[in-house]
Every structure is written in C-alpha cells, then in structure tokens.
Amino acid sequence: MAASVLQPGAASPAPFGRVLTAMVTPFAADGSVDLDLAARLASHLVEHGSDGLVLCGTTGESPTLSWDEQHQFFSAVKSAVGDRASLLAGTGSNCTAEAVEAIAEAAALGADGALVVVPYYNKPPQDGLEAHFRAVAAAAPQLPLMLYNIPGRTGCSITPETTARLMDLPNVVSFKAASGTTEEVSALRALCGERLAIYSGDDALLLPMLAVGAVGVVSVASHVAGDQIQQMVQAFLAGDHRTALALHEQLLPLCKAMFSTTNPIPVKAALELSGWPVGAPRLPLVSASNDVRDRLSSVMAALRPT
C-alpha cells in the first residue's frame, strides 16, 4: 500500500504511512552489500504490510556502512520499489557537517524523507541539538524529516521542549519515539500539536502509543509479521480495539524476541529462518546464538496459521 508523501508545511496524520519497516542491510558471503537481495527483500516487505521503508538506520547497520554503500543501497531499493512505498534515508551523524552533506545527498537521490538521529557519543546540550537539527533541516528544506530520539544508543535525548522550538521548520514533520515510554508521545503532542506525526520506535509499545496519539510505527518485527502489524494498526484506527488488542498480544512474544539481544542480530536470524539469506551482521555485531535462534523459531511458528 503506497503512502502519500507529505509536503513540508502540510497537515497529515501519517506522512509516510502507518507501518514503516526499518530495513536490514543484506550482506553477501564476501561481506559486501547484496544489492540484488536488498531489492527483492524491499519488494517483499512492501507487498506484506509495509507502507514505507527506512534505509540505513540502526537496523540497517549504518555505523558499519560507508556513505557510498548507503547511497548504492538506497538507489537499488528505490529502483525496485518505485512509488509503491515511501523511502526514508538514514542521514544521521554526530558530526553536523557530515549530516548536512548526507541529507543533501538523500534529497538528490530522490528520498521521500530522512531519518535524522540525535547525535550520539558527544552528548550535545539542548541548544546544541537544536542548532544541529536546524542546520540539517536547512540543507534540504524540501525534504520532510523524521527526528529520531533513541537515548539508549545515543547517550542523550532531545526534549519535547527543544522539539517544540523546531516546529517553526516546515520540513520537521515527524518524530520516531524510541525512549521506551508513552509519556514522550503525550509530552510531544501537548507541546507540538498534531502537525508532528509521532511514530513508535518500539514494536512492543505500538498499541499503547497509538492509544495516546502516535500515528504508526518504525518496525523491526514487520520483516516477518508485516501483514499482522498492519492489521493491528488498521483495526485500532477503525475502532475495533478488541481485535487490535488480540493482535498485540499475539505479536508481543515476537516483538520481545526481536530485542532479546542487540538489534539487528535477532531480525537477521529471523529472516534467515524465513528463507531470506541476509547474512550475518558486520563486526562488532555477531550472529545470533542458538538460544536466540531457537526462541525466534518458536515464536514465529506460533504466529503461522494452523
């Protein structure tokens, strides 16, 4: 289901669609990016519940991809998907100049949006975060942005108050909330209003976040359960909360298993178990242990129709 892409400044409840898959980066046996497999997997995801794909984010192992690899990967997926889904490019960096260059390149490649993570490791204060995002937004003013708050990985967090100050930028349209709490959604809505489309960054919290105003999810579990996740979202939006809750409860063991160790180790194992040979993660991440694989196999089998 293709999603309509938001134009900066326009109002939309879900600018990139409801279910966005944070896509893995497949690697060939020699360790190179497998562009052919990436194209096939992207098409499969779009055909099974994904309204959009987020490329070269955390799940896509951006820390170990060169910028050239990321650009080739994006181009291969865009050629395969066309206009059937929204494509967001991961363009974050803890170096503002590098993030500015990356977002300009994403716009040139034809991205529908960009995922811009809070700068990691150097732990900037709130005025530094504001200046960083203003510089990035100015580098591609026609490209809609999704700010990405994941303090467990970055070491710092952008506050709702700082985010609210950025709302004068017309291309700041969405926010991936991955702080692990629904309170962040409520605070953002109170300060930023409905123009900021908030996406859950945690599969397990999708239904609770929808209940307090999130519009969708940037999902990992959708690699293997995209149709069910889309069904849950649509049931909630239709007011069928009983069905949405039942699907949430069915999906929860999978969502937990996907984060039983560092992402994307489990999801790559889950794809392998599903017949998608996406390869092991690049070091310093390693392949899933037998215990993780056994847990994934069990929860995935329970989700299959009998």
mmCIF file with all atom_site columns, N, CA and C in Angstrom, residues 254-303:
data_model
loop_
_atom_site.group_PDB
_atom_site.id
_atom_site.type_symbol
_atom_site.label_atom_id
_atom_site.label_alt_id
_atom_site.label_comp_id
_atom_site.label_asym_id
_atom_site.label_entity_id
_atom_site.label_seq_id
_atom_site.pdbx_PDB_ins_code
_atom_site.Cartn_x
_atom_site.Cartn_y
_atom_site.Cartn_z
_atom_site.occupancy
_atom_site.B_iso_or_equiv
_atom_site.pdbx_formal_charge
_atom_site.auth_seq_id
_atom_site.auth_comp_id
_atom_site.auth_asym_id
_atom_site.auth_atom_id
_atom_site.pdbx_PDB_model_num
ATOM 1   N N  . LEU A 1 254 ? 6.935  -12.160 19.723 1.00 0.00 ? 254 LEU A N  1
ATOM 2   C CA . LEU A 1 254 ? 7.863  -11.894 18.626 1.00 0.00 ? 254 LEU A CA 1
ATOM 3   C C  . LEU A 1 254 ? 8.582  -10.572 18.838 1.00 0.00 ? 254 LEU A C  1
ATOM 4   N N  . CYS A 1 255 ? 7.832  -9.544  19.222 1.00 0.00 ? 255 CYS A N  1
ATOM 5   C CA . CYS A 1 255 ? 8.438  -8.228  19.447 1.00 0.00 ? 255 CYS A CA 1
ATOM 6   C C  . CYS A 1 255 ? 9.521  -8.301  20.519 1.00 0.00 ? 255 CYS A C  1
ATOM 7   N N  . LYS A 1 256 ? 9.262  -9.059  21.571 1.00 0.00 ? 256 LYS A N  1
ATOM 8   C CA . LYS A 1 256 ? 10.252 -9.209  22.637 1.00 0.00 ? 256 LYS A CA 1
ATOM 9   C C  . LYS A 1 256 ? 11.466 -9.996  22.144 1.00 0.00 ? 256 LYS A C  1
ATOM 10  N N  . ALA A 1 257 ? 11.203 -11.058 21.378 1.00 0.00 ? 257 ALA A N  1
ATOM 11  C CA . ALA A 1 257 ? 12.309 -11.878 20.882 1.00 0.00 ? 257 ALA A CA 1
ATOM 12  C C  . ALA A 1 257 ? 13.218 -11.097 19.947 1.00 0.00 ? 257 ALA A C  1
ATOM 13  N N  . MET A 1 258 ? 12.640 -10.161 19.201 1.00 0.00 ? 258 MET A N  1
ATOM 14  C CA . MET A 1 258 ? 13.430 -9.354  18.263 1.00 0.00 ? 258 MET A CA 1
ATOM 15  C C  . MET A 1 258 ? 14.443 -8.463  18.977 1.00 0.00 ? 258 MET A C  1
ATOM 16  N N  . PHE A 1 259 ? 14.245 -8.260  20.286 1.00 0.00 ? 259 PHE A N  1
ATOM 17  C CA . PHE A 1 259 ? 15.178 -7.419  21.033 1.00 0.00 ? 259 PHE A CA 1
ATOM 18  C C  . PHE A 1 259 ? 15.770 -8.188  22.212 1.00 0.00 ? 259 PHE A C  1
ATOM 19  N N  . SER A 1 260 ? 15.858 -9.525  22.049 1.00 0.00 ? 260 SER A N  1
ATOM 20  C CA . SER A 1 260 ? 16.447 -10.352 23.098 1.00 0.00 ? 260 SER A CA 1
ATOM 21  C C  . SER A 1 260 ? 17.959 -10.170 23.173 1.00 0.00 ? 260 SER A C  1
ATOM 22  N N  . THR A 1 261 ? 18.540 -9.642  22.124 1.00 0.00 ? 261 THR A N  1
ATOM 23  C CA . THR A 1 261 ? 19.919 -9.183  22.123 1.00 0.00 ? 261 THR A CA 1
ATOM 24  C C  . THR A 1 261 ? 19.971 -8.002  21.159 1.00 0.00 ? 261 THR A C  1
ATOM 25  N N  . THR A 1 262 ? 21.142 -7.457  20.940 1.00 0.00 ? 262 THR A N  1
ATOM 26  C CA . THR A 1 262 ? 21.268 -6.205  20.204 1.00 0.00 ? 262 THR A CA 1
ATOM 27  C C  . THR A 1 262 ? 20.688 -6.295  18.792 1.00 0.00 ? 262 THR A C  1
ATOM 28  N N  . ASN A 1 263 ? 19.783 -5.382  18.472 1.00 0.00 ? 263 ASN A N  1
ATOM 29  C CA . ASN A 1 263 ? 19.258 -5.232  17.117 1.00 0.00 ? 263 ASN A CA 1
ATOM 30  C C  . ASN A 1 263 ? 20.387 -4.770  16.193 1.00 0.00 ? 263 ASN A C  1
ATOM 31  N N  . PRO A 1 264 ? 20.544 -5.344  14.992 1.00 0.00 ? 264 PRO A N  1
ATOM 32  C CA . PRO A 1 264 ? 19.661 -6.254  14.264 1.00 0.00 ? 264 PRO A CA 1
ATOM 33  C C  . PRO A 1 264 ? 20.057 -7.734  14.301 1.00 0.00 ? 264 PRO A C  1
ATOM 34  N N  . ILE A 1 265 ? 20.750 -8.165  15.342 1.00 0.00 ? 265 ILE A N  1
ATOM 35  C CA . ILE A 1 265 ? 21.144 -9.575  15.389 1.00 0.00 ? 265 ILE A CA 1
ATOM 36  C C  . ILE A 1 265 ? 19.925 -10.502 15.285 1.00 0.00 ? 265 ILE A C  1
ATOM 37  N N  . PRO A 1 266 ? 18.872 -10.296 16.111 1.00 0.00 ? 266 PRO A N  1
ATOM 38  C CA . PRO A 1 266 ? 17.745 -11.237 16.024 1.00 0.00 ? 266 PRO A CA 1
ATOM 39  C C  . PRO A 1 266 ? 16.978 -11.159 14.712 1.00 0.00 ? 266 PRO A C  1
ATOM 40  N N  . VAL A 1 267 ? 16.737 -9.964  14.195 1.00 0.00 ? 267 VAL A N  1
ATOM 41  C CA . VAL A 1 267 ? 15.927 -9.875  12.980 1.00 0.00 ? 267 VAL A CA 1
ATOM 42  C C  . VAL A 1 267 ? 16.657 -10.502 11.800 1.00 0.00 ? 267 VAL A C  1
ATOM 43  N N  . LYS A 1 268 ? 17.963 -10.396 11.754 1.00 0.00 ? 268 LYS A N  1
ATOM 44  C CA . LYS A 1 268 ? 18.690 -11.068 10.669 1.00 0.00 ? 268 LYS A CA 1
ATOM 45  C C  . LYS A 1 268 ? 18.565 -12.586 10.794 1.00 0.00 ? 268 LYS A C  1
ATOM 46  N N  . ALA A 1 269 ? 18.586 -13.088 12.031 1.00 0.00 ? 269 ALA A N  1
ATOM 47  C CA . ALA A 1 269 ? 18.378 -14.519 12.233 1.00 0.00 ? 269 ALA A CA 1
ATOM 48  C C  . ALA A 1 269 ? 16.955 -14.921 11.847 1.00 0.00 ? 269 ALA A C  1
ATOM 49  N N  . ALA A 1 270 ? 15.978 -14.085 12.189 1.00 0.00 ? 270 ALA A N  1
ATOM 50  C CA . ALA A 1 270 ? 14.585 -14.377 11.845 1.00 0.00 ? 270 ALA A CA 1
ATOM 51  C C  . ALA A 1 270 ? 14.392 -14.440 10.337 1.00 0.00 ? 270 ALA A C  1
ATOM 52  N N  . LEU A 1 271 ? 15.036 -13.548 9.627  1.00 0.00 ? 271 LEU A N  1
ATOM 53  C CA . LEU A 1 271 ? 14.945 -13.574 8.167  1.00 0.00 ? 271 LEU A CA 1
ATOM 54  C C  . LEU A 1 271 ? 15.602 -14.828 7.599  1.00 0.00 ? 271 LEU A C  1
ATOM 55  N N  . GLU A 1 272 ? 16.747 -15.205 8.143  1.00 0.00 ? 272 GLU A N  1
ATOM 56  C CA . GLU A 1 272 ? 17.394 -16.446 7.709  1.00 0.00 ? 272 GLU A CA 1
ATOM 57  C C  . GLU A 1 272 ? 16.452 -17.629 7.915  1.00 0.00 ? 272 GLU A C  1
ATOM 58  N N  . LEU A 1 273 ? 15.782 -17.666 9.062  1.00 0.00 ? 273 LEU A N  1
ATOM 59  C CA . LEU A 1 273 ? 14.845 -18.752 9.355  1.00 0.00 ? 273 LEU A CA 1
ATOM 60  C C  . LEU A 1 273 ? 13.650 -18.732 8.416  1.00 0.00 ? 273 LEU A C  1
ATOM 61  N N  . SER A 1 274 ? 13.372 -17.566 7.833  1.00 0.00 ? 274 SER A N  1
ATOM 62  C CA . SER A 1 274 ? 12.246 -17.416 6.908  1.00 0.00 ? 274 SER A CA 1
ATOM 63  C C  . SER A 1 274 ? 12.642 -17.591 5.460  1.00 0.00 ? 274 SER A C  1
ATOM 64  N N  . GLY A 1 275 ? 13.892 -17.951 5.215  1.00 0.00 ? 275 GLY A N  1
ATOM 65  C CA . GLY A 1 275 ? 14.332 -18.196 3.850  1.00 0.00 ? 275 GLY A CA 1
ATOM 66  C C  . GLY A 1 275 ? 14.967 -17.011 3.159  1.00 0.00 ? 275 GLY A C  1
ATOM 67  N N  . TRP A 1 276 ? 15.334 -15.999 3.924  1.00 0.00 ? 276 TRP A N  1
ATOM 68  C CA . TRP A 1 276 ? 15.998 -14.824 3.358  1.00 0.00 ? 276 TRP A CA 1
ATOM 69  C C  . TRP A 1 276 ? 17.447 -14.803 3.844  1.00 0.00 ? 276 TRP A C  1
ATOM 70  N N  . PRO A 1 277 ? 18.406 -15.198 3.018  1.00 0.00 ? 277 PRO A N  1
ATOM 71  C CA . PRO A 1 277 ? 19.809 -15.297 3.446  1.00 0.00 ? 277 PRO A CA 1
ATOM 72  C C  . PRO A 1 277 ? 20.504 -13.934 3.466  1.00 0.00 ? 277 PRO A C  1
ATOM 73  N N  . VAL A 1 278 ? 20.174 -13.136 4.473  1.00 0.00 ? 278 VAL A N  1
ATOM 74  C CA . VAL A 1 278 ? 20.654 -11.751 4.518  1.00 0.00 ? 278 VAL A CA 1
ATOM 75  C C  . VAL A 1 278 ? 22.053 -11.622 5.107  1.00 0.00 ? 278 VAL A C  1
ATOM 76  N N  . GLY A 1 279 ? 22.634 -12.732 5.562  1.00 0.00 ? 279 GLY A N  1
ATOM 77  C CA . GLY A 1 279 ? 23.993 -12.699 6.062  1.00 0.00 ? 279 GLY A CA 1
ATOM 78  C C  . GLY A 1 279 ? 24.078 -12.261 7.504  1.00 0.00 ? 279 GLY A C  1
ATOM 79  N N  . ALA A 1 280 ? 25.231 -12.464 8.080  1.00 0.00 ? 280 ALA A N  1
ATOM 80  C CA . ALA A 1 280 ? 25.486 -12.063 9.461  1.00 0.00 ? 280 ALA A CA 1
ATOM 81  C C  . ALA A 1 280 ? 25.691 -10.556 9.541  1.00 0.00 ? 280 ALA A C  1
ATOM 82  N N  . PRO A 1 281 ? 25.474 -9.975  10.702 1.00 0.00 ? 281 PRO A N  1
ATOM 83  C CA . PRO A 1 281 ? 25.815 -8.555  10.872 1.00 0.00 ? 281 PRO A CA 1
ATOM 84  C C  . PRO A 1 281 ? 27.326 -8.350  10.743 1.00 0.00 ? 281 PRO A C  1
ATOM 85  N N  . ARG A 1 282 ? 27.697 -7.133  10.451 1.00 0.00 ? 282 ARG A N  1
ATOM 86  C CA . ARG A 1 282 ? 29.120 -6.791  10.423 1.00 0.00 ? 282 ARG A CA 1
ATOM 87  C C  . ARG A 1 282 ? 29.633 -6.591  11.852 1.00 0.00 ? 282 ARG A C  1
ATOM 88  N N  . LEU A 1 283 ? 30.885 -6.985  12.051 1.00 0.00 ? 283 LEU A N  1
ATOM 89  C CA . LEU A 1 283 ? 31.522 -6.730  13.334 1.00 0.00 ? 283 LEU A CA 1
ATOM 90  C C  . LEU A 1 283 ? 31.527 -5.228  13.641 1.00 0.00 ? 283 LEU A C  1
ATOM 91  N N  . PRO A 1 284 ? 31.333 -4.876  14.913 1.00 0.00 ? 284 PRO A N  1
ATOM 92  C CA . PRO A 1 284 ? 31.445 -5.703  16.107 1.00 0.00 ? 284 PRO A CA 1
ATOM 93  C C  . PRO A 1 284 ? 30.189 -6.469  16.503 1.00 0.00 ? 284 PRO A C  1
ATOM 94  N N  . LEU A 1 285 ? 29.109 -6.416  15.715 1.00 0.00 ? 285 LEU A N  1
ATOM 95  C CA . LEU A 1 285 ? 27.976 -7.298  15.971 1.00 0.00 ? 285 LEU A CA 1
ATOM 96  C C  . LEU A 1 285 ? 28.290 -8.692  15.426 1.00 0.00 ? 285 LEU A C  1
ATOM 97  N N  . VAL A 1 286 ? 27.626 -9.685  15.997 1.00 0.00 ? 286 VAL A N  1
ATOM 98  C CA . VAL A 1 286 ? 27.891 -11.077 15.625 1.00 0.00 ? 286 VAL A CA 1
ATOM 99  C C  . VAL A 1 286 ? 26.564 -11.772 15.329 1.00 0.00 ? 286 VAL A C  1
ATOM 100 N N  . SER A 1 287 ? 26.655 -12.973 14.813 1.00 0.00 ? 287 SER A N  1
ATOM 101 C CA . SER A 1 287 ? 25.454 -13.750 14.516 1.00 0.00 ? 287 SER A CA 1
ATOM 102 C C  . SER A 1 287 ? 24.727 -14.149 15.798 1.00 0.00 ? 287 SER A C  1
ATOM 103 N N  . ALA A 1 288 ? 23.431 -14.438 15.649 1.00 0.00 ? 288 ALA A N  1
ATOM 104 C CA . ALA A 1 288 ? 22.611 -14.833 16.794 1.00 0.00 ? 288 ALA A CA 1
ATOM 105 C C  . ALA A 1 288 ? 23.091 -16.167 17.363 1.00 0.00 ? 288 ALA A C  1
ATOM 106 N N  . SER A 1 289 ? 22.976 -16.290 18.674 1.00 0.00 ? 289 SER A N  1
ATOM 107 C CA . SER A 1 289 ? 23.290 -17.556 19.332 1.00 0.00 ? 289 SER A CA 1
ATOM 108 C C  . SER A 1 289 ? 22.198 -18.577 19.036 1.00 0.00 ? 289 SER A C  1
ATOM 109 N N  . ASN A 1 290 ? 22.478 -19.830 19.336 1.00 0.00 ? 290 ASN A N  1
ATOM 110 C CA . ASN A 1 290 ? 21.472 -20.873 19.143 1.00 0.00 ? 290 ASN A CA 1
ATOM 111 C C  . ASN A 1 290 ? 20.242 -20.625 20.006 1.00 0.00 ? 290 ASN A C  1
ATOM 112 N N  . ASP A 1 291 ? 20.446 -20.095 21.207 1.00 0.00 ? 291 ASP A N  1
ATOM 113 C CA . ASP A 1 291 ? 19.307 -19.811 22.086 1.00 0.00 ? 291 ASP A CA 1
ATOM 114 C C  . ASP A 1 291 ? 18.395 -18.758 21.467 1.00 0.00 ? 291 ASP A C  1
ATOM 115 N N  . VAL A 1 292 ? 18.973 -17.710 20.904 1.00 0.00 ? 292 VAL A N  1
ATOM 116 C CA . VAL A 1 292 ? 18.176 -16.665 20.267 1.00 0.00 ? 292 VAL A CA 1
ATOM 117 C C  . VAL A 1 292 ? 17.446 -17.228 19.057 1.00 0.00 ? 292 VAL A C  1
ATOM 118 N N  . ARG A 1 293 ? 18.140 -18.018 18.252 1.00 0.00 ? 293 ARG A N  1
ATOM 119 C CA . ARG A 1 293 ? 17.509 -18.601 17.071 1.00 0.00 ? 293 ARG A CA 1
ATOM 120 C C  . ARG A 1 293 ? 16.361 -19.541 17.467 1.00 0.00 ? 293 ARG A C  1
ATOM 121 N N  . ASP A 1 294 ? 16.569 -20.335 18.509 1.00 0.00 ? 294 ASP A N  1
ATOM 122 C CA . ASP A 1 294 ? 15.519 -21.255 18.952 1.00 0.00 ? 294 ASP A CA 1
ATOM 123 C C  . ASP A 1 294 ? 14.295 -20.477 19.440 1.00 0.00 ? 294 ASP A C  1
ATOM 124 N N  . ARG A 1 295 ? 14.515 -19.403 20.166 1.00 0.00 ? 295 ARG A N  1
ATOM 125 C CA . ARG A 1 295 ? 13.394 -18.587 20.655 1.00 0.00 ? 295 ARG A CA 1
ATOM 126 C C  . ARG A 1 295 ? 12.640 -17.974 19.487 1.00 0.00 ? 295 ARG A C  1
ATOM 127 N N  . LEU A 1 296 ? 13.366 -17.446 18.513 1.00 0.00 ? 296 LEU A N  1
ATOM 128 C CA . LEU A 1 296 ? 12.725 -16.860 17.338 1.00 0.00 ? 296 LEU A CA 1
ATOM 129 C C  . LEU A 1 296 ? 11.930 -17.902 16.567 1.00 0.00 ? 296 LEU A C  1
ATOM 130 N N  . SER A 1 297 ? 12.523 -19.065 16.373 1.00 0.00 ? 297 SER A N  1
ATOM 131 C CA . SER A 1 297 ? 11.843 -20.122 15.641 1.00 0.00 ? 297 SER A CA 1
ATOM 132 C C  . SER A 1 297 ? 10.536 -20.495 16.312 1.00 0.00 ? 297 SER A C  1
ATOM 133 N N  . SER A 1 298 ? 10.544 -20.548 17.640 1.00 0.00 ? 298 SER A N  1
ATOM 134 C CA . SER A 1 298 ? 9.342  -20.927 18.383 1.00 0.00 ? 298 SER A CA 1
ATOM 135 C C  . SER A 1 298 ? 8.244  -19.877 18.255 1.00 0.00 ? 298 SER A C  1
ATOM 136 N N  . VAL A 1 299 ? 8.589  -18.602 18.431 1.00 0.00 ? 299 VAL A N  1
ATOM 137 C CA . VAL A 1 299 ? 7.555  -17.573 18.401 1.00 0.00 ? 299 VAL A CA 1
ATOM 138 C C  . VAL A 1 299 ? 7.046  -17.342 16.969 1.00 0.00 ? 299 VAL A C  1
ATOM 139 N N  . MET A 1 300 ? 7.924  -17.521 15.992 1.00 0.00 ? 300 MET A N  1
ATOM 140 C CA . MET A 1 300 ? 7.482  -17.367 14.610 1.00 0.00 ? 300 MET A CA 1
ATOM 141 C C  . MET A 1 300 ? 6.553  -18.505 14.204 1.00 0.00 ? 300 MET A C  1
ATOM 142 N N  . ALA A 1 301 ? 6.820  -19.717 14.664 1.00 0.00 ? 301 ALA A N  1
ATOM 143 C CA . ALA A 1 301 ? 5.950  -20.846 14.370 1.00 0.00 ? 301 ALA A CA 1
ATOM 144 C C  . ALA A 1 301 ? 4.566  -20.639 14.979 1.00 0.00 ? 301 ALA A C  1
ATOM 145 N N  . ALA A 1 302 ? 4.520  -20.049 16.153 1.00 0.00 ? 302 ALA A N  1
ATOM 146 C CA . ALA A 1 302 ? 3.236  -19.802 16.812 1.00 0.00 ? 302 ALA A CA 1
ATOM 147 C C  . ALA A 1 302 ? 2.385  -18.784 16.075 1.00 0.00 ? 302 ALA A C  1
ATOM 148 N N  . LEU A 1 303 ? 3.024  -17.907 15.290 1.00 0.00 ? 303 LEU A N  1
ATOM 149 C CA . LEU A 1 303 ? 2.287  -16.897 14.539 1.00 0.00 ? 303 LEU A CA 1
ATOM 150 C C  . LEU A 1 303 ? 1.743  -17.416 13.207 1.00 0.00 ? 303 LEU A C  1
#
